[in-house]
């Protein structure tokens, strides 16, 4: 065993820390149409991240790619651009992929589910 080496990845999967773990946009609450995901890097090395969406035309993601320095976090702004009755109750997904800085291999990923209920009062059905 060599000293000074980073911890070995289990099956190449690195835990990805994203908060919150889901996003809820409400049709009748315009203040909910823009939300923030916080991505945290607890590791000793810089991570590169990329945010993918199952329905990219429905959302705007500010800074969908970037870097997170060791022991730092970044805020990713997500805006729902297409609030309409046809999208209510539909679950979409954002996938956050991370790679070690300078590498192309994805070493971790995390899915964040989004949903659009019609009103804030009723919440999830």
Coordinates of C-alpha atoms in Angstrom, one line a residue:
X1 CA 0.0 0.0 0.0
X2 CA 1.4 3.4 -1.0
X3 CA 1.0 6.3 1.2
X4 CA -0.3 9.6 -0.1
X5 CA -2.6 7.9 -2.6
X6 CA -6.3 9.0 -2.7
X7 CA -8.8 6.5 -1.4
X8 CA -9.7 3.8 -3.8
X9 CA -13.0 4.1 -5.5
X10 CA -15.4 1.3 -5.0
X11 CA -16.4 0.2 -8.6
X12 CA -15.5 3.6 -9.8
X13 CA -18.4 5.2 -8.0
X14 CA -17.8 8.3 -5.9
X15 CA -20.7 9.6 -3.8
X16 CA -22.0 12.9 -5.1
X17 CA -23.4 15.4 -2.6
X18 CA -26.3 17.5 -3.9
X19 CA -28.8 19.4 -1.9
X20 CA -31.8 19.4 -2.0
X21 CA -32.2 15.9 -3.4
X22 CA -35.4 16.9 -5.3
X23 CA -36.9 20.1 -6.7
X24 CA -40.6 21.0 -6.7
X25 CA -41.8 23.8 -8.9
X26 CA -45.4 25.0 -8.4
X27 CA -47.6 26.2 -11.3
X28 CA -49.3 28.9 -9.1
X29 CA -46.2 30.1 -7.3
X30 CA -43.8 32.1 -9.5
X31 CA -41.2 32.3 -6.8
X32 CA -40.7 28.5 -7.0
X33 CA -39.9 28.7 -10.8
X34 CA -36.3 29.4 -10.0
X35 CA -34.4 27.2 -7.5
X36 CA -30.9 26.4 -6.5
X37 CA -29.0 23.1 -6.3
X38 CA -25.9 23.1 -4.2
X39 CA -23.2 20.7 -5.2
X40 CA -20.5 19.9 -2.5
X41 CA -17.0 18.5 -3.0
X42 CA -15.7 17.0 0.2
X43 CA -12.7 15.4 -1.5
X44 CA -9.0 16.3 -1.6
X45 CA -9.1 16.9 -5.4
X46 CA -11.0 19.2 -7.8
X47 CA -14.1 17.8 -9.5
X48 CA -15.5 18.7 -12.8
X49 CA -19.3 18.5 -13.0
X50 CA -21.9 18.4 -15.7
X51 CA -25.7 18.7 -15.3
X52 CA -27.9 16.8 -17.8
X53 CA -31.7 16.9 -18.0
X54 CA -34.4 14.5 -19.3
X55 CA -36.2 17.5 -20.8
X56 CA -33.7 20.3 -21.5
X57 CA -36.1 22.6 -23.4
X58 CA -38.3 22.8 -20.2
X59 CA -35.5 24.0 -18.0
X60 CA -32.7 26.6 -17.9
X61 CA -29.6 25.6 -16.0
X62 CA -27.2 28.4 -15.3
X63 CA -23.6 27.0 -15.4
X64 CA -24.5 23.4 -16.3
X65 CA -20.8 22.5 -16.4
X66 CA -17.9 23.6 -14.2
X67 CA -15.4 22.8 -11.5
X68 CA -15.6 22.5 -7.8
X69 CA -12.4 23.0 -5.8
X70 CA -11.6 20.6 -2.9
X71 CA -13.8 21.1 0.1
X72 CA -15.9 23.7 -1.7
X73 CA -19.4 23.9 -3.0
X74 CA -21.1 25.6 -6.0
X75 CA -24.7 26.7 -6.5
X76 CA -26.5 25.7 -9.7
X77 CA -29.5 27.8 -10.6
X78 CA -32.3 25.8 -12.2
X79 CA -35.2 27.7 -13.8
X80 CA -38.5 26.1 -15.1
X81 CA -39.1 27.8 -18.4
X82 CA -42.3 26.1 -19.5
X83 CA -45.0 26.3 -16.8
X84 CA -48.2 24.9 -18.3
X85 CA -51.0 22.5 -17.4
X86 CA -49.6 19.8 -19.7
X87 CA -46.4 19.6 -17.5
X88 CA -48.2 19.4 -14.1
X89 CA -47.5 16.1 -12.3
X90 CA -44.8 15.1 -14.8
X91 CA -41.6 14.0 -13.2
X92 CA -38.4 15.0 -14.9
X93 CA -34.8 14.2 -13.8
X94 CA -31.5 16.0 -13.7
X95 CA -28.4 13.9 -13.6
X96 CA -25.3 15.4 -12.1
X97 CA -22.1 13.7 -13.3
X98 CA -18.7 14.2 -11.8
X99 CA -15.2 13.6 -13.1
X100 CA -11.8 14.2 -11.6
X101 CA -10.3 17.4 -12.9
X102 CA -8.4 16.7 -16.1
X103 CA -10.1 13.3 -16.6
X104 CA -13.0 12.2 -18.9
X105 CA -14.1 9.2 -16.9
X106 CA -17.3 9.7 -14.9
X107 CA -16.6 8.7 -11.3
X108 CA -19.9 9.5 -9.8
X109 CA -23.5 10.6 -10.5
X110 CA -26.6 11.6 -8.7
X111 CA -30.2 12.0 -10.0
X112 CA -32.4 14.8 -8.8
X113 CA -36.1 14.4 -9.5
X114 CA -38.3 17.4 -10.3
X115 CA -42.0 17.7 -10.4
X116 CA -44.6 20.4 -11.1
X117 CA -47.7 20.2 -8.9
X118 CA -50.6 22.6 -9.9
X119 CA -50.7 24.5 -6.5
X120 CA -48.4 24.9 -3.5
X121 CA -51.3 24.1 -1.1
X122 CA -51.9 20.6 -2.5
X123 CA -48.2 19.7 -2.9
X124 CA -47.6 16.1 -4.0
X125 CA -50.6 14.0 -4.7

